[in-house]
Amino acid sequence: MHFLDQAKIFIKSGWGGGGAVGFRREKYIEYGGPDGGDGGKGGDIIFEAVPGLNTLIDFRYTQHFRAPRGHGGSGSNKTGAGGDDLVIKVPIGTQILADDEERTLLADLTEEGQRIVFLRGGDGGRGNASYKTSTNRTPRQHGTGWPGEEMFVWLRLKLLADAGLVGLPNAGKSTFINAVTNAQAKVGAYAFTTTRPQLGVVRHKSNEFVIADIPGLIEGAAEGAGIGDRFLGHIERCKVLLHLVDANDEDVATSYRIVRDELDAYGAGLLDKKIIVALNKIDMLDDELIAALSAELEEASGAEVIAISGAAGIGVDWALDKLLEAIGPDHARVSDDDDGAEEVEWSPI
C-alpha cells in the first residue's frame, strides 16, 4: 500500500428537503385546511478516527464527498425523512486544516472512535401547514429547504508513535527498527533508502510501544533540501526521540549538530522533547575508538551517549531500556506475550 500523508478534499453537507403544500379533503372535516409537512434535514459530514489505517491513500482516488439531501415533506403533516449522515473514516492522528494560506487547524483526531460533526446539513423547509394563521387560513407558501455547507479542506496525517528515530541518511535507522520490531523497512547502502515513515511495535520486558522511523535529514532540510522536513510532523507526537549517529562519519559531532539544527529550524517543540543519543554501527570498531567517538559526541550533545549496533544487536537492549524509561510505565502498554500481566487497551496505528 502506498503511503500518503496529505490530501485535499471537497466536502458538502446535504440540503434540507422542501416543505410540502397540501390540503385536507376529508368527508367529515367541513373546512379542511392545510396539511403540508416540513422537509427533512440534510445529512451531516462527520469525520471519524478508526484503527487499522495509517495512510490517506484512499483520498487520492476519492476527493469529493457529498452527504444526501433531506426528503421533501408530504400531506397529512408528514415530515420528510432526514438525509443520511456521511461518515468519512480517517486514520488516528489525522488533522483537518482549512484551505487557506495559514492552513488553520480545524480539528485533530487523536483517539480511536473520536467523531466530529464537521459540516451540518441544512434544515428542512417549512410545509404550508406551518404558515397557517388566523388571517391566512389557506396558505400556499412553503420553504424549499436550507442549503448545506461546503468547503475544501486539507487532511494531514501525523502518525501516533511513542518514540521516533532521527538521524542523517544511512545512520542505521531502518536497520535498528527492523532489529527491534517486525517492520520490514528497506535497507540499502545509499542515501534516502527510506522514502516514507515506517512504524513498528517494540516488545521489550513485558511492555510494548510504537516506534517511528522517518527519512533521513540533511543540512538544509528545513529549506527543502533532500526529501526536506516534510515527514518531521510524524514525530511531533512522540514522547522521546532516539538520535542515531553513524560511527563511521568523519566528524560525529558535526553529524549530530546538523540534525539538531534542522529540528530547531522545523520548530514544533522537537528540541524540547527527551532525546537519547546513540553512536551506531560500532560492530567494526575497536573499544578505544568507540570510547573516543563517544566522548566527542558527549561533548557536542551534553548528554550521555550509548554505543550500539543495530545490525549486530550490540547495545540494543540498552537503547530500548532508555526508551522505555523515557516513555514511562504509564504510557507503555503491557505486551500480550506476558500472560500474567493485565491487558491495557490501546489504539493500533
CSV table of C-alpha atoms in Angstrom, one decimal:
chain,number,residue,atom,x,y,z
A,1,MET,CA,0.0,0.0,0.0
A,2,HIS,CA,1.3,3.4,-0.9
A,3,PHE,CA,1.9,6.0,1.8
A,4,LEU,CA,0.2,9.3,1.6
A,5,ASP,CA,0.1,11.8,4.5
A,6,GLN,CA,-1.6,14.8,2.9
A,7,ALA,CA,-4.7,15.1,0.8
A,8,LYS,CA,-7.1,17.9,-0.3
A,9,ILE,CA,-10.8,17.0,-0.5
A,10,PHE,CA,-14.1,18.8,-1.1
A,11,ILE,CA,-16.9,18.1,1.4
A,12,LYS,CA,-20.5,19.3,1.2
A,13,SER,CA,-23.4,18.5,3.7
A,14,GLY,CA,-26.9,17.8,2.4
A,15,TRP,CA,-29.6,20.3,1.5
A,16,GLY,CA,-32.7,20.3,3.6
A,17,GLY,CA,-35.8,18.8,1.9
A,18,GLY,CA,-38.5,21.1,0.6
A,19,GLY,CA,-41.7,21.6,2.6
A,20,ALA,CA,-45.0,20.4,1.1
A,21,VAL,CA,-48.2,22.2,0.0
A,22,GLY,CA,-51.2,20.1,0.8
A,23,PHE,CA,-54.8,20.4,2.0
A,24,ARG,CA,-57.0,18.1,3.9
A,25,ARG,CA,-60.0,16.8,2.0
A,26,GLU,CA,-61.9,14.5,4.3
A,27,LYS,CA,-65.6,13.8,4.3
A,28,TYR,CA,-66.3,14.8,7.9
A,29,ILE,CA,-63.9,17.7,8.1
A,30,GLU,CA,-66.1,20.6,6.9
A,31,TYR,CA,-63.5,23.2,6.1
A,32,GLY,CA,-60.4,21.0,5.7
A,33,GLY,CA,-57.2,23.1,5.9
A,34,PRO,CA,-53.5,23.0,5.1
A,35,ASP,CA,-51.6,19.9,6.0
A,36,GLY,CA,-48.3,20.1,4.1
A,37,GLY,CA,-45.4,18.7,6.2
A,38,ASP,CA,-41.9,20.1,6.7
A,39,GLY,CA,-38.9,18.8,4.8
A,40,GLY,CA,-36.3,16.6,6.3
A,41,LYS,CA,-32.8,17.8,7.4
A,42,GLY,CA,-29.9,17.2,5.1
A,43,GLY,CA,-27.1,14.8,6.0
A,44,ASP,CA,-24.1,15.9,8.1
A,45,ILE,CA,-20.5,15.5,7.2
A,46,ILE,CA,-18.8,13.5,10.0
A,47,PHE,CA,-15.1,12.6,10.4
A,48,GLU,CA,-14.3,9.5,12.5
A,49,ALA,CA,-10.9,8.2,13.5
A,50,VAL,CA,-10.7,4.5,13.1
A,51,PRO,CA,-7.9,1.9,13.8
A,52,GLY,CA,-6.3,-0.1,11.1
A,53,LEU,CA,-5.5,2.8,8.8
A,54,ASN,CA,-2.1,4.5,8.6
A,55,THR,CA,-2.3,6.3,5.2
A,56,LEU,CA,-4.6,8.8,3.4
A,57,ILE,CA,-4.1,7.0,0.1
A,58,ASP,CA,-7.9,6.4,-0.3
A,59,PHE,CA,-8.4,10.2,-0.7
A,60,ARG,CA,-6.2,10.3,-3.7
A,61,TYR,CA,-8.9,8.4,-5.7
A,62,THR,CA,-12.0,9.8,-4.0
A,63,GLN,CA,-11.8,13.6,-3.4
A,64,HIS,CA,-15.4,14.8,-3.4
A,65,PHE,CA,-17.8,13.9,-0.6
A,66,ARG,CA,-21.4,15.0,-0.6
A,67,ALA,CA,-24.0,14.0,2.0
A,68,PRO,CA,-27.5,13.2,0.8
A,69,ARG,CA,-30.2,15.9,1.0
A,70,GLY,CA,-33.3,15.5,3.1
A,71,HIS,CA,-36.5,14.2,1.7
A,72,GLY,CA,-39.4,16.5,1.0
A,73,GLY,CA,-42.5,16.7,3.2
A,74,SER,CA,-45.9,15.4,2.2
A,75,GLY,CA,-49.6,15.7,3.0
A,76,SER,CA,-51.2,14.7,6.3
A,77,ASN,CA,-48.5,16.7,8.1
A,78,LYS,CA,-45.8,14.2,7.3
A,79,THR,CA,-42.3,15.4,7.8
A,80,GLY,CA,-39.8,14.2,5.2
A,81,ALA,CA,-37.0,11.8,6.2
A,82,GLY,CA,-33.6,13.3,7.0
A,83,GLY,CA,-30.7,12.6,4.7
A,84,ASP,CA,-28.2,10.0,5.9
A,85,ASP,CA,-25.1,11.4,7.5
A,86,LEU,CA,-21.9,10.8,5.6
A,87,VAL,CA,-19.1,9.4,7.8
A,88,ILE,CA,-15.6,9.9,6.5
A,89,LYS,CA,-13.2,7.4,8.1
A,90,VAL,CA,-9.6,8.6,8.6
A,91,PRO,CA,-6.6,7.2,10.4
A,92,ILE,CA,-5.9,8.1,14.0
A,93,GLY,CA,-3.7,11.2,14.1
A,94,THR,CA,-5.4,12.9,11.2
A,95,GLN,CA,-5.6,16.7,11.3
A,96,ILE,CA,-8.2,18.7,9.3
A,97,LEU,CA,-6.9,22.0,8.0
A,98,ALA,CA,-8.6,25.0,6.3
A,99,ASP,CA,-7.7,25.6,2.7
A,100,ASP,CA,-6.1,28.9,3.3
A,101,GLU,CA,-2.5,30.3,3.3
A,102,GLU,CA,-2.1,29.7,7.0
A,103,ARG,CA,-3.6,26.1,6.9
A,104,THR,CA,-5.6,26.9,10.0
A,105,LEU,CA,-6.1,23.8,12.2
A,106,LEU,CA,-9.8,23.0,12.4
A,107,ALA,CA,-9.8,19.6,14.1
A,108,ASP,CA,-7.4,17.0,15.4
A,109,LEU,CA,-8.5,13.4,15.7
A,110,THR,CA,-6.1,11.6,18.0
A,111,GLU,CA,-8.2,8.9,19.7
A,112,GLU,CA,-9.8,5.8,18.4
A,113,GLY,CA,-13.5,6.3,17.7
A,114,GLN,CA,-13.3,10.0,18.0
A,115,ARG,CA,-16.0,11.6,15.9
A,116,ILE,CA,-16.7,15.2,14.9
A,117,VAL,CA,-19.7,16.7,13.1
A,118,PHE,CA,-17.7,18.9,10.8
A,119,LEU,CA,-20.4,20.3,8.5
A,120,ARG,CA,-24.1,20.3,9.5
A,121,GLY,CA,-26.8,19.5,7.0
A,122,GLY,CA,-29.3,22.2,6.0
A,123,ASP,CA,-32.7,22.3,7.8
A,124,GLY,CA,-35.8,21.2,6.0
A,125,GLY,CA,-38.2,23.8,4.5
A,126,ARG,CA,-41.5,24.5,6.2
A,127,GLY,CA,-44.6,23.0,4.9
A,128,ASN,CA,-47.7,25.2,4.3
A,129,ALA,CA,-49.4,23.9,7.4
A,130,SER,CA,-46.9,25.9,9.5
A,131,TYR,CA,-47.8,29.1,7.7
A,132,LYS,CA,-51.5,28.9,8.8
A,133,THR,CA,-52.7,31.9,10.9
A,134,SER,CA,-56.0,33.3,11.9
A,135,THR,CA,-56.0,35.6,8.9
A,136,ASN,CA,-54.3,33.2,6.4
A,137,ARG,CA,-56.4,30.1,6.5
A,138,THR,CA,-55.2,28.6,3.2
A,139,PRO,CA,-51.5,29.4,2.9
A,140,ARG,CA,-49.8,28.1,-0.3
A,141,GLN,CA,-46.3,29.2,0.5
A,142,HIS,CA,-43.6,26.7,1.6
A,143,GLY,CA,-39.9,26.5,2.3
A,144,THR,CA,-37.6,25.0,-0.3
A,145,GLY,CA,-35.1,23.7,2.3
A,146,TRP,CA,-31.9,25.3,3.6
A,147,PRO,CA,-28.6,24.7,1.7
A,148,GLY,CA,-25.9,22.6,3.3
A,149,GLU,CA,-22.3,23.8,3.9
A,150,GLU,CA,-19.4,23.2,1.6
A,151,MET,CA,-15.7,23.7,1.7
A,152,PHE,CA,-12.3,22.4,0.6
A,153,VAL,CA,-10.1,21.1,3.4
A,154,TRP,CA,-6.7,19.5,3.7
A,155,LEU,CA,-6.2,16.3,5.6
A,156,ARG,CA,-2.7,15.9,7.2
A,157,LEU,CA,-1.7,12.7,8.9
A,158,LYS,CA,0.7,12.7,11.9
A,159,LEU,CA,1.3,9.1,12.9
A,160,LEU,CA,1.0,8.3,16.6
A,161,ALA,CA,4.1,6.8,18.0
A,162,ASP,CA,5.7,6.7,21.4
A,163,ALA,CA,9.3,7.0,20.1
A,164,GLY,CA,10.9,8.4,17.0
A,165,LEU,CA,14.2,7.8,15.2
A,166,VAL,CA,16.1,10.7,13.7
A,167,GLY,CA,19.5,11.0,12.1
A,168,LEU,CA,21.3,11.6,8.8
A,169,PRO,CA,20.7,9.3,5.9
A,170,ASN,CA,22.4,5.9,6.4
A,171,ALA,CA,22.7,6.4,10.1
A,172,GLY,CA,21.2,2.9,10.5
A,173,LYS,CA,17.6,3.9,11.5
A,174,SER,CA,15.9,1.3,9.2
A,175,THR,CA,18.3,-1.4,10.4
A,176,PHE,CA,17.5,-0.5,14.0
A,177,ILE,CA,13.7,-0.6,13.6
A,178,ASN,CA,14.0,-3.9,11.7
A,179,ALA,CA,16.0,-5.3,14.6
A,180,VAL,CA,13.6,-4.4,17.4
A,181,THR,CA,10.2,-4.8,15.6
A,182,ASN,CA,8.6,-6.8,12.9
A,183,ALA,CA,8.8,-3.9,10.5
A,184,GLN,CA,10.3,-4.6,7.1
A,185,ALA,CA,11.9,-1.3,6.3
A,186,LYS,CA,14.1,-1.2,3.2
A,187,VAL,CA,17.8,-1.2,4.0
A,188,GLY,CA,20.4,0.0,1.4
A,189,ALA,CA,23.9,1.4,1.3
A,190,TYR,CA,22.8,4.7,-0.3
A,191,ALA,CA,21.2,7.9,1.0
A,192,PHE,CA,17.4,8.1,1.3
A,193,THR,CA,16.7,4.4,1.2
A,194,THR,CA,13.8,5.3,3.5
A,195,THR,CA,11.4,7.4,1.5
A,196,ARG,CA,8.4,7.2,3.7
A,197,PRO,CA,7.8,6.8,7.5
A,198,GLN,CA,7.8,3.3,9.0
A,199,LEU,CA,6.1,2.2,12.1
A,200,GLY,CA,6.8,-0.8,14.3
A,201,VAL,CA,5.8,-2.2,17.6
A,202,VAL,CA,8.6,-2.9,20.1
A,203,ARG,CA,8.0,-5.6,22.7
A,204,HIS,CA,10.5,-5.3,25.5
A,205,LYS,CA,10.5,-6.5,29.1
A,206,SER,CA,6.7,-7.4,29.1
A,207,ASN,CA,5.9,-3.9,27.6
A,208,GLU,CA,5.3,-2.7,24.2
A,209,PHE,CA,5.5,0.7,22.5
A,210,VAL,CA,5.3,2.1,19.0
A,211,ILE,CA,8.4,3.4,17.3
A,212,ALA,CA,8.6,5.5,14.1
A,213,ASP,CA,11.4,5.8,11.5
A,214,ILE,CA,11.4,8.8,9.2
A,215,PRO,CA,13.5,9.6,6.2
A,216,GLY,CA,17.0,10.9,7.0
A,217,LEU,CA,17.6,14.6,7.3
A,218,ILE,CA,20.5,16.5,5.6
A,219,GLU,CA,21.7,20.0,6.0
A,220,GLY,CA,19.2,22.5,4.6
A,221,ALA,CA,16.3,20.1,5.0
A,222,ALA,CA,14.2,22.9,6.6
A,223,GLU,CA,14.6,24.8,3.2
A,224,GLY,CA,13.6,21.7,1.2
A,225,ALA,CA,17.0,20.0,0.6
A,226,GLY,CA,16.8,16.3,0.1
A,227,ILE,CA,13.4,15.0,1.0
A,228,GLY,CA,13.1,18.1,3.2
A,229,ASP,CA,11.5,18.2,6.6
A,230,ARG,CA,8.0,17.2,5.5
A,231,PHE,CA,8.0,14.0,7.5
A,232,LEU,CA,9.1,15.5,10.7
A,233,GLY,CA,5.4,16.1,11.6
A,234,HIS,CA,5.2,12.3,12.2
A,235,ILE,CA,7.4,12.6,15.3
A,236,GLU,CA,5.8,15.7,16.7
A,237,ARG,CA,3.6,13.5,19.0
A,238,CYS,CA,6.5,11.3,20.1
A,239,LYS,CA,7.4,11.4,23.8
A,240,VAL,CA,11.1,10.6,23.1
A,241,LEU,CA,13.5,10.7,20.2
A,242,LEU,CA,16.4,8.4,19.5
A,243,HIS,CA,19.1,10.2,17.6
A,244,LEU,CA,21.4,7.8,15.8
A,245,VAL,CA,24.8,9.0,14.7
A,246,ASP,CA,26.9,6.8,12.3
A,247,ALA,CA,30.2,6.0,14.0
A,248,ASN,CA,31.8,5.9,10.5
A,249,ASP,CA,31.1,9.6,9.8
A,250,GLU,CA,34.2,11.7,9.5
A,251,ASP,CA,33.0,14.1,12.3
A,252,VAL,CA,30.3,12.6,14.6
A,253,ALA,CA,29.9,15.9,16.4
A,254,THR,CA,29.1,17.7,13.1
A,255,SER,CA,26.7,15.0,12.1
A,256,TYR,CA,24.9,15.4,15.4
A,257,ARG,CA,24.7,19.2,15.1
A,258,ILE,CA,23.3,19.1,11.5
A,259,VAL,CA,20.3,17.1,12.6
A,260,ARG,CA,19.8,19.2,15.7
A,261,ASP,CA,19.9,22.4,13.7
A,262,GLU,CA,17.2,21.0,11.3
A,263,LEU,CA,15.0,20.0,14.3
A,264,ASP,CA,15.4,23.6,15.6
A,265,ALA,CA,14.6,25.1,12.3
A,266,TYR,CA,11.4,23.0,12.0
A,267,GLY,CA,10.2,24.0,15.5
A,268,ALA,CA,7.0,22.5,16.8
A,269,GLY,CA,8.8,21.8,20.1
A,270,LEU,CA,11.0,18.9,18.8
A,271,LEU,CA,14.1,20.2,20.6
A,272,ASP,CA,12.1,20.2,23.9
A,273,LYS,CA,11.5,16.5,23.7
A,274,LYS,CA,13.6,13.9,25.5
A,275,ILE,CA,16.4,12.9,23.2
A,276,ILE,CA,18.6,9.8,23.6
A,277,VAL,CA,21.9,10.0,21.7
A,278,ALA,CA,23.3,6.8,20.3
A,279,LEU,CA,26.6,6.1,18.5
A,280,ASN,CA,25.5,3.4,15.9
A,281,LYS,CA,27.4,0.9,13.8
A,282,ILE,CA,30.2,0.2,16.4
A,283,ASP,CA,30.5,-3.5,15.5
A,284,MET,CA,33.5,-2.9,13.2
A,285,LEU,CA,35.4,-0.5,15.6
A,286,ASP,CA,37.7,-1.3,18.5
A,287,ASP,CA,37.0,-0.3,22.1
A,288,GLU,CA,39.5,2.6,22.1
A,289,LEU,CA,37.9,4.3,19.0
A,290,ILE,CA,34.4,3.7,20.4
A,291,ALA,CA,35.4,5.4,23.6
A,292,ALA,CA,37.0,8.4,21.7
A,293,LEU,CA,34.0,8.9,19.4
A,294,SER,CA,31.5,8.6,22.4
A,295,ALA,CA,33.5,11.2,24.3
A,296,GLU,CA,33.4,13.5,21.3
A,297,LEU,CA,29.7,13.1,20.9
A,298,GLU,CA,29.0,13.6,24.6
A,299,GLU,CA,30.9,16.9,24.5
A,300,ALA,CA,28.8,18.0,21.5
A,301,SER,CA,25.5,16.9,22.8
A,302,GLY,CA,26.0,17.5,26.6
A,303,ALA,CA,24.2,14.2,27.2
A,304,GLU,CA,25.1,10.5,27.9
A,305,VAL,CA,25.9,8.6,24.7
A,306,ILE,CA,25.1,4.9,24.3
A,307,ALA,CA,27.1,2.8,21.9
A,308,ILE,CA,25.1,0.4,19.8
A,309,SER,CA,25.0,-1.6,16.6
A,310,GLY,CA,21.5,-2.4,15.2
A,311,ALA,CA,22.9,-4.9,12.7
A,312,ALA,CA,24.9,-6.9,15.3
A,313,GLY,CA,22.5,-6.4,18.2
A,314,ILE,CA,25.1,-4.7,20.4
A,315,GLY,CA,23.6,-2.4,23.0
A,316,VAL,CA,20.1,-2.7,21.5
A,317,ASP,CA,18.5,-3.7,24.8
A,318,TRP,CA,20.3,-0.8,26.5
A,319,ALA,CA,18.7,1.6,24.0
A,320,LEU,CA,15.3,0.0,24.5
A,321,ASP,CA,15.7,0.3,28.3
A,322,LYS,CA,16.4,4.0,27.8
A,323,LEU,CA,13.4,4.5,25.5
A,324,LEU,CA,11.1,2.6,27.9
A,325,GLU,CA,12.3,4.7,30.8
A,326,ALA,CA,11.7,7.9,28.9
A,327,ILE,CA,8.2,6.8,27.7
A,328,GLY,CA,7.2,5.9,31.2
A,329,PRO,CA,5.3,2.9,32.5
A,330,ASP,CA,2.0,4.8,32.4
A,331,HIS,CA,2.3,5.2,28.6
A,332,ALA,CA,3.9,1.9,27.6
A,333,ARG,CA,1.4,-0.9,27.0
A,334,VAL,CA,1.5,-4.3,28.5
A,335,SER,CA,2.7,-6.9,26.0
A,336,ASP,CA,0.3,-9.7,25.1
A,337,ASP,CA,3.3,-12.1,25.5
A,338,ASP,CA,3.1,-11.6,29.2
A,339,ASP,CA,0.2,-14.0,30.2
A,340,GLY,CA,0.3,-12.9,33.8
A,341,ALA,CA,0.0,-9.1,33.1
A,342,GLU,CA,-3.1,-7.2,32.9
A,343,GLU,CA,-4.1,-6.2,29.4
A,344,VAL,CA,-4.2,-2.5,28.7
A,345,GLU,CA,-6.4,-1.2,26.0
A,346,TRP,CA,-4.6,0.7,23.3
A,347,SER,CA,-5.1,2.1,19.8
A,348,PRO,CA,-3.2,0.4,17.0
A,349,ILE,CA,-2.0,2.6,14.2
